[in-house]
mmCIF file of C-alpha atoms in Angstrom:
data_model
loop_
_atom_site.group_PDB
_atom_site.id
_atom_site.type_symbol
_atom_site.label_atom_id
_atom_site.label_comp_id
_atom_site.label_asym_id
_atom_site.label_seq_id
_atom_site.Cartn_x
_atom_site.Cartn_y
_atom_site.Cartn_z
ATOM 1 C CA UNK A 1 0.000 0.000 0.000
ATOM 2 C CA UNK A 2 3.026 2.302 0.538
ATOM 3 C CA UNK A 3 3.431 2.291 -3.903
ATOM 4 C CA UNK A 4 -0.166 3.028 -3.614
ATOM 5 C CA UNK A 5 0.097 6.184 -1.557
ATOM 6 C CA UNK A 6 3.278 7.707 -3.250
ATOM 7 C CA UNK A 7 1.481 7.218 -6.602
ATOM 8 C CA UNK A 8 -1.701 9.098 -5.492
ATOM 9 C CA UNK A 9 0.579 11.970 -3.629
ATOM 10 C CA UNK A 10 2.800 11.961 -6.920
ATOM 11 C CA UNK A 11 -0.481 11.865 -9.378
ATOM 12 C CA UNK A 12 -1.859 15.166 -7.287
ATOM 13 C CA UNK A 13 1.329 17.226 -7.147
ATOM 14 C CA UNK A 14 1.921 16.669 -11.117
ATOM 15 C CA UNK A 15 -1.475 17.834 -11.671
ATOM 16 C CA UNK A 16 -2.009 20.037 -9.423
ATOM 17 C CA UNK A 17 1.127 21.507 -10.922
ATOM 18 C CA UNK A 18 -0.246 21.694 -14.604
ATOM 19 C CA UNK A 19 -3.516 23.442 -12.675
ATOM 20 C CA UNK A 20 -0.748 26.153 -11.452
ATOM 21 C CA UNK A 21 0.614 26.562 -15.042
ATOM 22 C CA UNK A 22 -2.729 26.587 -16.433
ATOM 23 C CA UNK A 23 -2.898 29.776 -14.113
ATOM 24 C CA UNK A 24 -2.572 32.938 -16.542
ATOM 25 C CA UNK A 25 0.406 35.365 -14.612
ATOM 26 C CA UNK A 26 1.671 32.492 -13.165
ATOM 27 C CA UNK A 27 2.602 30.568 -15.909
ATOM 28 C CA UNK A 28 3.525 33.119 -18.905
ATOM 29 C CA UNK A 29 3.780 36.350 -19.211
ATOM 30 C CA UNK A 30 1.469 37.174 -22.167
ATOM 31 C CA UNK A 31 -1.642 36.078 -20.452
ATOM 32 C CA UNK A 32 -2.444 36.315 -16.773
ATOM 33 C CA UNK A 33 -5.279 36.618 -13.900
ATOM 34 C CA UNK A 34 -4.974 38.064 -10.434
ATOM 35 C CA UNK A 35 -1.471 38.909 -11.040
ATOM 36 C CA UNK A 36 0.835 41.423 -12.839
ATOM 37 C CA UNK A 37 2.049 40.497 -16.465
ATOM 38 C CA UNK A 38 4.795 41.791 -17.466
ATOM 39 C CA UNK A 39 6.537 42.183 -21.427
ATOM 40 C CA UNK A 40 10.014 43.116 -20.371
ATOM 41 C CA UNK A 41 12.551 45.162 -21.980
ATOM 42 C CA UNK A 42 13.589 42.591 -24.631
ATOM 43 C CA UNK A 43 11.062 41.144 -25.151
ATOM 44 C CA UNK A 44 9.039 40.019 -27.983
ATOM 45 C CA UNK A 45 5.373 38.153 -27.378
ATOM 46 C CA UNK A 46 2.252 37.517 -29.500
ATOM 47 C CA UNK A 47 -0.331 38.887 -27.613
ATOM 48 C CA UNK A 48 -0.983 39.733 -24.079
ATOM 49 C CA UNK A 49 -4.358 38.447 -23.093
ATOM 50 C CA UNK A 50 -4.889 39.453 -18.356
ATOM 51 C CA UNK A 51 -7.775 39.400 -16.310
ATOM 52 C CA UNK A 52 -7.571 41.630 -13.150
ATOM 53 C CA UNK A 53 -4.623 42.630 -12.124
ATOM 54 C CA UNK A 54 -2.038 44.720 -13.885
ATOM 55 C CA UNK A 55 -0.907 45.110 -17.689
ATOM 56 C CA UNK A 56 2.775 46.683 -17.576
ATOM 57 C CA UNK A 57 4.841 46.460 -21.387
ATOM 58 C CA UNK A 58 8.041 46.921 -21.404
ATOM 59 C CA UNK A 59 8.759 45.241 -24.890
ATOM 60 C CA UNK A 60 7.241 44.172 -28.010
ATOM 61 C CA UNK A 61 3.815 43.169 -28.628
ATOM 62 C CA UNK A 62 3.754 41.653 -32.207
ATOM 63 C CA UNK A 63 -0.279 41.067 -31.721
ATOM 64 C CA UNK A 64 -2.870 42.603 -29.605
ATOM 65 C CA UNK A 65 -3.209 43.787 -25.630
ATOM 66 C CA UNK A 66 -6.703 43.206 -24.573
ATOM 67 C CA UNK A 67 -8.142 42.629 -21.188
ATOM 68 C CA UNK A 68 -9.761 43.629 -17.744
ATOM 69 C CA UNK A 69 -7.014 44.712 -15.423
ATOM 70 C CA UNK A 70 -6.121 47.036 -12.095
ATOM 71 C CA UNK A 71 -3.781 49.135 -14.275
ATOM 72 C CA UNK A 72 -2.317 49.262 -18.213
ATOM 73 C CA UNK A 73 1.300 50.905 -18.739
ATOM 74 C CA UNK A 74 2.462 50.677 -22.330
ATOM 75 C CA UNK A 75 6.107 51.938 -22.554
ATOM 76 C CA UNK A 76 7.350 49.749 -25.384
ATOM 77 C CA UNK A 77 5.365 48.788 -28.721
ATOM 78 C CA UNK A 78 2.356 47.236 -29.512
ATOM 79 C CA UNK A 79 2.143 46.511 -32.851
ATOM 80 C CA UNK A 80 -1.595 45.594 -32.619
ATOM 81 C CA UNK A 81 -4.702 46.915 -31.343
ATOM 82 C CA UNK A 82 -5.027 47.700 -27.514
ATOM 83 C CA UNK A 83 -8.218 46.890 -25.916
ATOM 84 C CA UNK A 84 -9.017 47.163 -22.081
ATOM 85 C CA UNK A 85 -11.286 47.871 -19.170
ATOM 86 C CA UNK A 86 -8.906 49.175 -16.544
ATOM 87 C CA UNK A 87 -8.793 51.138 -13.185
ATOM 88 C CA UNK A 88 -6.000 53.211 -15.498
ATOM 89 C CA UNK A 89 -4.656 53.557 -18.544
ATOM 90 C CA UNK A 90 -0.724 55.046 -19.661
ATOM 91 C CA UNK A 91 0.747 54.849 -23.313
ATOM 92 C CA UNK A 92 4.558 56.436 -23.240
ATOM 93 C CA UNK A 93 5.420 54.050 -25.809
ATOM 94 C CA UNK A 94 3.375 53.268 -29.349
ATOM 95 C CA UNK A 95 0.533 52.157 -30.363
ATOM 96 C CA UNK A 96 0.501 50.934 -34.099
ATOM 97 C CA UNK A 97 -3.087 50.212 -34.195
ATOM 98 C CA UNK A 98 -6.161 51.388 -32.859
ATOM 99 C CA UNK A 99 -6.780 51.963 -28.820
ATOM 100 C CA UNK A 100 -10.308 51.177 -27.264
ATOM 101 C CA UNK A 101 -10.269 51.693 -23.577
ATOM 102 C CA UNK A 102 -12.679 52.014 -20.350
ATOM 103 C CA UNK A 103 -10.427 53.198 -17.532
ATOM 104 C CA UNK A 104 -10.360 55.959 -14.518
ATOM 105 C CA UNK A 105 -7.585 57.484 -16.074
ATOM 106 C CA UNK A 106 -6.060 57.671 -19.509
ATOM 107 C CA UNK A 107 -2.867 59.563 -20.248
ATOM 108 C CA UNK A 108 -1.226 59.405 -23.705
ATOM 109 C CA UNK A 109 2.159 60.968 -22.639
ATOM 110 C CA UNK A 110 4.562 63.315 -24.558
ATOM 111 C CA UNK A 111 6.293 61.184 -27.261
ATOM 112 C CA UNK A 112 3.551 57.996 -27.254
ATOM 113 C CA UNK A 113 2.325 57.534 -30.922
ATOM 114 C CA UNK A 114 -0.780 55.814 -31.153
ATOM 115 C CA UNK A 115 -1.429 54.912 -34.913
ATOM 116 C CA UNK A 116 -5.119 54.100 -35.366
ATOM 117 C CA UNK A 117 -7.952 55.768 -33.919
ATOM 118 C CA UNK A 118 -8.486 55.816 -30.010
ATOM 119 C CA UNK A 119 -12.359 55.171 -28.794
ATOM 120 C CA UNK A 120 -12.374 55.642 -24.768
ATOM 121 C CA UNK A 121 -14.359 56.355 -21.934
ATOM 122 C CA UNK A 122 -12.677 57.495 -18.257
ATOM 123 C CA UNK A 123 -13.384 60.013 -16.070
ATOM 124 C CA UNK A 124 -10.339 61.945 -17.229
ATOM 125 C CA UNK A 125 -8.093 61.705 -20.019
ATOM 126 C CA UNK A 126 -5.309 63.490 -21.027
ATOM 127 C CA UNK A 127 -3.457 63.903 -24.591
ATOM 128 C CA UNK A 128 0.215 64.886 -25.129
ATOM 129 C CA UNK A 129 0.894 62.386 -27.460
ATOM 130 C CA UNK A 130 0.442 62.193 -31.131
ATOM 131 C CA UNK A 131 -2.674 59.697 -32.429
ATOM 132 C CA UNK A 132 -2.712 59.067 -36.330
ATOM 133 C CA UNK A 133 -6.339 58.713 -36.408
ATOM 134 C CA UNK A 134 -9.828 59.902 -35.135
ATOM 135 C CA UNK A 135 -10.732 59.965 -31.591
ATOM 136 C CA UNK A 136 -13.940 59.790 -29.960
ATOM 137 C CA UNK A 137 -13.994 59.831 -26.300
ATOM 138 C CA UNK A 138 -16.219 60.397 -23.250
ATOM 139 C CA UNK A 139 -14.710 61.906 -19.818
ATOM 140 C CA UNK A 140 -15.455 63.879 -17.294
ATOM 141 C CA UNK A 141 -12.292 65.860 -18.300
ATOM 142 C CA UNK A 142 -10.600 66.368 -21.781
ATOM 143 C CA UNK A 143 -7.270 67.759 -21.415
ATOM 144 C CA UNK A 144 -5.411 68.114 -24.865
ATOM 145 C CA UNK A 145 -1.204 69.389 -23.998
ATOM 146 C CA UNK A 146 0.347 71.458 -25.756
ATOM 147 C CA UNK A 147 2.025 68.494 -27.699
ATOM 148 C CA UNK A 148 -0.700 66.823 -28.072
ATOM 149 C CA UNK A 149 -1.361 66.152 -32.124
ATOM 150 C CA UNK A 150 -4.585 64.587 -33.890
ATOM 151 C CA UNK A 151 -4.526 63.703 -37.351
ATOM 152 C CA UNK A 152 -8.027 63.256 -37.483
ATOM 153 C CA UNK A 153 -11.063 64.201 -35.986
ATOM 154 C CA UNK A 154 -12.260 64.678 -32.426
ATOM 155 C CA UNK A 155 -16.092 63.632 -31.034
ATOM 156 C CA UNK A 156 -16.456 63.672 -27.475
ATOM 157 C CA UNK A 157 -18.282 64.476 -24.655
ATOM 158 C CA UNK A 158 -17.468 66.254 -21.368
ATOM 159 C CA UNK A 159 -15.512 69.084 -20.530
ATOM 160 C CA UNK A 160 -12.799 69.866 -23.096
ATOM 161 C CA UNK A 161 -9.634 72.022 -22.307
ATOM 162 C CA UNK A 162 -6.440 72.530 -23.617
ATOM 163 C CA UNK A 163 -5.119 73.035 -26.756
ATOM 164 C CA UNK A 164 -7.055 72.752 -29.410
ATOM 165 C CA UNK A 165 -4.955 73.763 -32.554
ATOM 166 C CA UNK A 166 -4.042 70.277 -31.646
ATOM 167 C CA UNK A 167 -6.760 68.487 -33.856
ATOM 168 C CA UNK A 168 -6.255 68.588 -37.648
ATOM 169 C CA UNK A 169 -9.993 67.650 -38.475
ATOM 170 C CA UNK A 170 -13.175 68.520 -36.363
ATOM 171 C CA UNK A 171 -14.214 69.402 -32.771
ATOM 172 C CA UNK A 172 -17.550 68.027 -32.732
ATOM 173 C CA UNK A 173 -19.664 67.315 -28.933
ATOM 174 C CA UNK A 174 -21.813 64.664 -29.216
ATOM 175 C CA UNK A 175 -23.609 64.297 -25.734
ATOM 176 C CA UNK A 176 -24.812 60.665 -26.617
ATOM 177 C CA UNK A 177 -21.402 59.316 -25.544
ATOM 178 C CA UNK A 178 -21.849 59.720 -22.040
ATOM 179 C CA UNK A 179 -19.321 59.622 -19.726
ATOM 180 C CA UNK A 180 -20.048 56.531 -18.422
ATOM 181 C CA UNK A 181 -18.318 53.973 -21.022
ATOM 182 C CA UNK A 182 -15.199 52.501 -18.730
ATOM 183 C CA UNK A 183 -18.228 51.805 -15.801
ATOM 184 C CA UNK A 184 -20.221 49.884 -17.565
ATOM 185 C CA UNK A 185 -17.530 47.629 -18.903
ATOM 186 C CA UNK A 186 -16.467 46.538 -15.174
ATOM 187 C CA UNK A 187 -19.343 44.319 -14.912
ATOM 188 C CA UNK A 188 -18.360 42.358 -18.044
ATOM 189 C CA UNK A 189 -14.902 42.247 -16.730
ATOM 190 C CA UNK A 190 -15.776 40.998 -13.159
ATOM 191 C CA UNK A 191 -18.024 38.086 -14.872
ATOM 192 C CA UNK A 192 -15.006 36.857 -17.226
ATOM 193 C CA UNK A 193 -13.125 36.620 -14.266
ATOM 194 C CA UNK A 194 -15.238 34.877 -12.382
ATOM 195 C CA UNK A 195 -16.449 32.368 -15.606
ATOM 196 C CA UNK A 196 -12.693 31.442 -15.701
ATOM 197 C CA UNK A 197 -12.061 31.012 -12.315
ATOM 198 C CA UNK A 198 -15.019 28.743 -12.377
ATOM 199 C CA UNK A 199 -13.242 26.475 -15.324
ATOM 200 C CA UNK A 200 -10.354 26.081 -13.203
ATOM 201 C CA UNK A 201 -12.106 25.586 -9.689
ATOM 202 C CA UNK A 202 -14.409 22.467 -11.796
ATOM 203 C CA UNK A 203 -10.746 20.974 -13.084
ATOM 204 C CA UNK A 204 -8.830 21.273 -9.170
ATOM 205 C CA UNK A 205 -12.126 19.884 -7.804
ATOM 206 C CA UNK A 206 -12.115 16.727 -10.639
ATOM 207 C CA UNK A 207 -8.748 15.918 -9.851
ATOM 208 C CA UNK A 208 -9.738 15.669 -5.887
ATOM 209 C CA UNK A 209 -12.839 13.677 -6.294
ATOM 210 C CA UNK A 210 -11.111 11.482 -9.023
ATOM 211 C CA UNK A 211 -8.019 10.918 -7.137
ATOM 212 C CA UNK A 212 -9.546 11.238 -2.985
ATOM 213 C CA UNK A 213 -13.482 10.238 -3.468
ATOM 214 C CA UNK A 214 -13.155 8.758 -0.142
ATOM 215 C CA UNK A 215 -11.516 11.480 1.744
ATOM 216 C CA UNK A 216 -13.149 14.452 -0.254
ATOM 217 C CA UNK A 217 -16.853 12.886 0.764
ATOM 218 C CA UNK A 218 -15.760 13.156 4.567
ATOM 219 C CA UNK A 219 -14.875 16.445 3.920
ATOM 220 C CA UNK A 220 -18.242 17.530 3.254
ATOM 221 C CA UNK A 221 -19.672 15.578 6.084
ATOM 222 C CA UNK A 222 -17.491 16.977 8.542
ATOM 223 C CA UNK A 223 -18.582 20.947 7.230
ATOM 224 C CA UNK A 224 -22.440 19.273 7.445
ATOM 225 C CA UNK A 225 -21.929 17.946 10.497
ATOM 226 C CA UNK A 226 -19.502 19.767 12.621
ATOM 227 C CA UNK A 227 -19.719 23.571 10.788
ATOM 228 C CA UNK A 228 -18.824 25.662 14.188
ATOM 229 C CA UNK A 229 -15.478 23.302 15.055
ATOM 230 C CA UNK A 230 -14.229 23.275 11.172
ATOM 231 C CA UNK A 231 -14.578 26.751 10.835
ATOM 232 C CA UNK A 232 -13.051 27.990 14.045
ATOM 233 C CA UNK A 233 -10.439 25.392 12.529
ATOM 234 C CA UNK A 234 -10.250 27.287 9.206
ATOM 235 C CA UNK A 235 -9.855 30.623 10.907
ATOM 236 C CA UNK A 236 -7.122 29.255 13.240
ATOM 237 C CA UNK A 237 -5.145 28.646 10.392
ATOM 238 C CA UNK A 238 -6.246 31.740 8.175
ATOM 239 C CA UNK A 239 -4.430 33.465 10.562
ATOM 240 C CA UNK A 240 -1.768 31.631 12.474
ATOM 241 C CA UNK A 241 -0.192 30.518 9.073
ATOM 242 C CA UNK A 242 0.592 33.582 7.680
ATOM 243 C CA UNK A 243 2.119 34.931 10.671
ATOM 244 C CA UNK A 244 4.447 32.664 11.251
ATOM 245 C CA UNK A 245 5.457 32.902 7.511
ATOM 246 C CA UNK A 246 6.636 36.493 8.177
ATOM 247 C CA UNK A 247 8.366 35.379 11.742
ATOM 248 C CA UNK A 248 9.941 33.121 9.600
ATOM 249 C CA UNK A 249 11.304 35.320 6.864
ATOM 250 C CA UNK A 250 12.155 37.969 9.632
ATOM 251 C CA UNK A 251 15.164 35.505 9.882
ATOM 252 C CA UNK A 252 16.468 36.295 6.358
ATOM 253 C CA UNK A 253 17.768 32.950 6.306
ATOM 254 C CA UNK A 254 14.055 31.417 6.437
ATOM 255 C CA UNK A 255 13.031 33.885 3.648
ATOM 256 C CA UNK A 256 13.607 31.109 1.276
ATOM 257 C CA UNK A 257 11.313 28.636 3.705
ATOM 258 C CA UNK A 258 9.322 31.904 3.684
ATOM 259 C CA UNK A 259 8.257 31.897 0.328
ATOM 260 C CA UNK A 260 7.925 28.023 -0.427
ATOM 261 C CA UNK A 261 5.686 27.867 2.542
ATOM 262 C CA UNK A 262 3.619 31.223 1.694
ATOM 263 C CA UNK A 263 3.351 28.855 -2.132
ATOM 264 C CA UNK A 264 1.652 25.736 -0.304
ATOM 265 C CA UNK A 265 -0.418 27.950 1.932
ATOM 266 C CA UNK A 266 -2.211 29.623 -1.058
ATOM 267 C CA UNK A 267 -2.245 26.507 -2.926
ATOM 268 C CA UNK A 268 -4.023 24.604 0.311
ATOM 269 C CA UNK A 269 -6.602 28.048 0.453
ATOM 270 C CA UNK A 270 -7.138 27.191 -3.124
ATOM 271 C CA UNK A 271 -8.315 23.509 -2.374
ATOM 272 C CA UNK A 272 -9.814 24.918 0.964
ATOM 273 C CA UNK A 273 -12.655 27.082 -1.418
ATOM 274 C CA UNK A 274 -13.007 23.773 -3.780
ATOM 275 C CA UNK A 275 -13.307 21.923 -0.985
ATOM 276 C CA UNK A 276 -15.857 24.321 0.616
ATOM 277 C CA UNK A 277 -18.096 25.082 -2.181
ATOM 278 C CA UNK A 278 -18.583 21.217 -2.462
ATOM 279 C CA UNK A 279 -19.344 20.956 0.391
ATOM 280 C CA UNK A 280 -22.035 23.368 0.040
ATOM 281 C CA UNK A 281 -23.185 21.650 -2.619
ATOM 282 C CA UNK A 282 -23.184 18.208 -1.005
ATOM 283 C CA UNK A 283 -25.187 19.918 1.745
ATOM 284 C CA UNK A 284 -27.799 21.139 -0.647
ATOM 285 C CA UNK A 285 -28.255 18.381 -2.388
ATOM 286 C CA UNK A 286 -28.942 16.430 0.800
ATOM 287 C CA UNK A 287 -31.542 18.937 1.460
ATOM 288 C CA UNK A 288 -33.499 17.451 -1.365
ATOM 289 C CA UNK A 289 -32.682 13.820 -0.654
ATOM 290 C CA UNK A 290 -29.952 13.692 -3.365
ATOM 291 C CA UNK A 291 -26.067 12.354 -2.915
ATOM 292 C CA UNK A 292 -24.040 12.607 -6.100
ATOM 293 C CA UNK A 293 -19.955 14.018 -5.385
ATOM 294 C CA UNK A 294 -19.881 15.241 -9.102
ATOM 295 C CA UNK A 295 -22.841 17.421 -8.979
ATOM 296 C CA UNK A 296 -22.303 18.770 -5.820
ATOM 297 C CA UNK A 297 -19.762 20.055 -7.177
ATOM 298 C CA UNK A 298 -20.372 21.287 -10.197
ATOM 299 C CA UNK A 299 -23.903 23.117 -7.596
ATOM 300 C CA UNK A 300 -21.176 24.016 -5.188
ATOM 301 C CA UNK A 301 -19.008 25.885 -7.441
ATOM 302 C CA UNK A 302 -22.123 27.153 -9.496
ATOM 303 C CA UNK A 303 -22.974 29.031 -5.734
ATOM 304 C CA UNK A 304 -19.486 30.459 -4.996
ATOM 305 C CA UNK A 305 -19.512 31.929 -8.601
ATOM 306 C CA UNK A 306 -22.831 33.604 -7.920
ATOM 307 C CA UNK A 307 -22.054 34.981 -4.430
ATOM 308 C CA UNK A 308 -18.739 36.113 -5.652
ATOM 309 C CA UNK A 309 -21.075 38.619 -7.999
ATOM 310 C CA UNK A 310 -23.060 39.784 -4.738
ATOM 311 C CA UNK A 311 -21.350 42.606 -3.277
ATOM 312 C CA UNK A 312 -20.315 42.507 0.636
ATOM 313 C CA UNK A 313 -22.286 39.530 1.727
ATOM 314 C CA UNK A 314 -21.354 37.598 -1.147
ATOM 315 C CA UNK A 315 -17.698 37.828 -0.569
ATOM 316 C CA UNK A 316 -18.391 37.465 3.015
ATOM 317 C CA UNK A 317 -20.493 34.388 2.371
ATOM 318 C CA UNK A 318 -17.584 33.031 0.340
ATOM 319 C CA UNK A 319 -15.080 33.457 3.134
ATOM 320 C CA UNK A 320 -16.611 31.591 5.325
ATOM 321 C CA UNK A 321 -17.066 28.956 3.014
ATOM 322 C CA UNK A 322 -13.357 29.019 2.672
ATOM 323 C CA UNK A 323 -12.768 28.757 6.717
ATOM 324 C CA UNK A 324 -15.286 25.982 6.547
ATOM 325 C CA UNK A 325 -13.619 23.848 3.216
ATOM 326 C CA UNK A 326 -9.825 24.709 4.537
ATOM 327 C CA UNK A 327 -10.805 23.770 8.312
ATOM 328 C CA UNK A 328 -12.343 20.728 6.914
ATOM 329 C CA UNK A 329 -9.310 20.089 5.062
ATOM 330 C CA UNK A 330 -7.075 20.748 7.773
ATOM 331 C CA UNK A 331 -8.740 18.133 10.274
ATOM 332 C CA UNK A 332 -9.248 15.282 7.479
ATOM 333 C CA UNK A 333 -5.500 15.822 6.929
ATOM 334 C CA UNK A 334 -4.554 15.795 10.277
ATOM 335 C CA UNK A 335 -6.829 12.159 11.178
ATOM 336 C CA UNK A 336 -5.169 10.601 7.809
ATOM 337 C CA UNK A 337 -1.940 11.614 9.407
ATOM 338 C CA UNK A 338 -2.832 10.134 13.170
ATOM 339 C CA UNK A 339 -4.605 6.752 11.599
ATOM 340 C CA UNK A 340 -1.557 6.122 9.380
ATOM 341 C CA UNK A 341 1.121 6.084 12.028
ATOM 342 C CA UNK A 342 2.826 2.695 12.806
ATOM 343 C CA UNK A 343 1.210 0.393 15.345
ATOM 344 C CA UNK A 344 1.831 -2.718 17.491
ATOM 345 C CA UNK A 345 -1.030 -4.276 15.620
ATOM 346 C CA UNK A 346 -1.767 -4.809 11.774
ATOM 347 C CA UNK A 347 -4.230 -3.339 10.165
ATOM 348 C CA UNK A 348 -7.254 -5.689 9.163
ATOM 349 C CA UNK A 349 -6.965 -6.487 5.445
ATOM 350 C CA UNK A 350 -8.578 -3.858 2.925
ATOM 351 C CA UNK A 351 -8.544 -0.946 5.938
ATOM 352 C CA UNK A 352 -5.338 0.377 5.109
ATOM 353 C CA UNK A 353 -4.707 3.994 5.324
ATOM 354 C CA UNK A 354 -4.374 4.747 1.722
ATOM 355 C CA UNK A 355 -7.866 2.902 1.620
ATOM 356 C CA UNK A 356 -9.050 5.673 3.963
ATOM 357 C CA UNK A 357 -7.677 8.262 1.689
ATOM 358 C CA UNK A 358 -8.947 7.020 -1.611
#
């Protein structure tokens, strides 16, 4: 039984490792999600495809830069389009092609070329760059520099100021833009996130149930049946963990320990919310007389997606489902690990500990 267990632990690190590449900002830095993705200086890439987090090109972008992130910097080239719903957006570098943005801010600085037209909405934008084509934008504030150049024409809406020798065809206000373009992309934004976090939740959970159908059903009926203990559990380790992380690196030497143990810990929080939206969904399904480990959690993930589109109590509901799945976690873990140690007696044939586990 001791091939059996190293093949099972083996199985779930290799996979769970190709999960963690699948991971956009973790894996390359063209595409990323919940992270920062980064073209350096350098270098060349295809395309640059990020949800959430930040958008910061340093390089070449051969293709396009589309995306919902925190913030977009452009300081090297993009030789395709750029398209984004950001908190801001900066272009020091060039733009070949055209530039369609929803941000807070947009600032086309002194010396950045954009070379197609540039179709934005933000509460302010400013332009003292040089755009090849038309712009049409909506803002609270219009500021146009004094180096600012427009080859073509202008339509916006807002408040415009600044120079406007700048623009080489027409000024024309058009109040059915609105100001409210970047907002209303958000939404979208938040619900691509949250469709692909879904796809990669439903592929970490299928690898648990597939590989621990044994261990992953007590997991649920521990959150069913002791909620209170496996939560306190959860929280317990929500917060010890992390502290002694830093204590840790506050040794220098352990920074290295440091950071390979701050890695597990948000890989085990990752299988702590799988672990808690099924058993959510295991707990539902009971509810109507139902016990199927697939669909609860395919149901249980289905929930966390929706209350993670609920603002306030929805994230709060989804943190304590976290506490609950990584407290459950934590105690199944911690039995396996008690049950399997050596003893005077054999165990009974067929109740082995990896049988327990599997």
């Amino acid at each position: 039984m001791r091939i059996t267990i190293s093949r099972h632990v083996l199985v779930f690190l290799v996979v769970g490792a190709l999960v963690l590449g699948l991971i956009p900002g973790i894996a390359a830095a063209q595409t990323g999600a919940s992270g920062t993705v980064i073209v350096e200086e350098g270098e060349t890439v295809s395309e640059v495809n990020a949800v959430a987090g930040a958008i910061l090109v340093q390089g070449t972008v051969t293709g396009d830069v589309s995306g919902a992130a925190g913030n977009v910097l452009i300081e090297g080239t993009v030789e395709g389009d750029v398209s984004t719903a950001t908190g801001n957006l900066r272009i020091t570098g060039a733009v070949d092609g055209d530039v369609a943005a929803g941000a807070g801010d947009i600032h086309i600085d002194e010396g950045a070329t954009i070379g197609g037209d540039l179709d934005a909405g933000a509460g302010t934008i400013r332009i003292d760059g040089a755009i090849g084509g038309d712009v049409t934008i909506g803002a609270d504030t219009i500021q146009l520099g004094d180096e600012a150049e427009i080859a073509g024409s202008l339509t916006y809406d807002g408040t415009l100021e600044g120079n406007l020798d700048a623009v080489a065809g027409e000024i024309t206000r058009d109040r059915t833009i609105g100001v409210s373009i970047g907002p209303d992309l958000q939404p979208l934004a938040s619900w691509v996130f949250t469709v692909y976090a879904f796809v990669l939740n439903l592929l970490l959970g299928a690898v648990l149930l597939a590989l621990f159908p044994r261990f992953s059903e007590d997991v649920a009926d521990r959150v069913s049946t002791e909620p209170v203990k496996t939560g306190l559990v959860g929280l317990g380790l929500f917060i010890a963990v992390p502290l002694v992380l830093v204590l840790v690196a506050l040794t220098v030497i352990g920074i290295p320990l440091s950071i390979g143990g701050a890695i597990a810990f948000a890989f085990l929080l990752w299988i702590g919310v799988v672990y808690g939206r099924f058993a959510i969904g295991a707990w539902l399904l009971s509810l109507a007389g139902m016990d199927n480990l697939w669909l609860a959690l395919v149901g249980g993930l289905l929930v966390g997606a929706v209350l993670s589109q609920v603002p306030f109590i929805g994230g709060l509901l989804n943190v304590v489902i976290l506490l609950l799945g990584l407290g459950a976690l934590a105690t199944g873990l911690y039995e396996y690990r008690r049950r399997s140690r050596p003893s005077s007696a054999p165990a009974p044939l067929g109740e082995t500990p990896a049988d327990e586990l599997s």
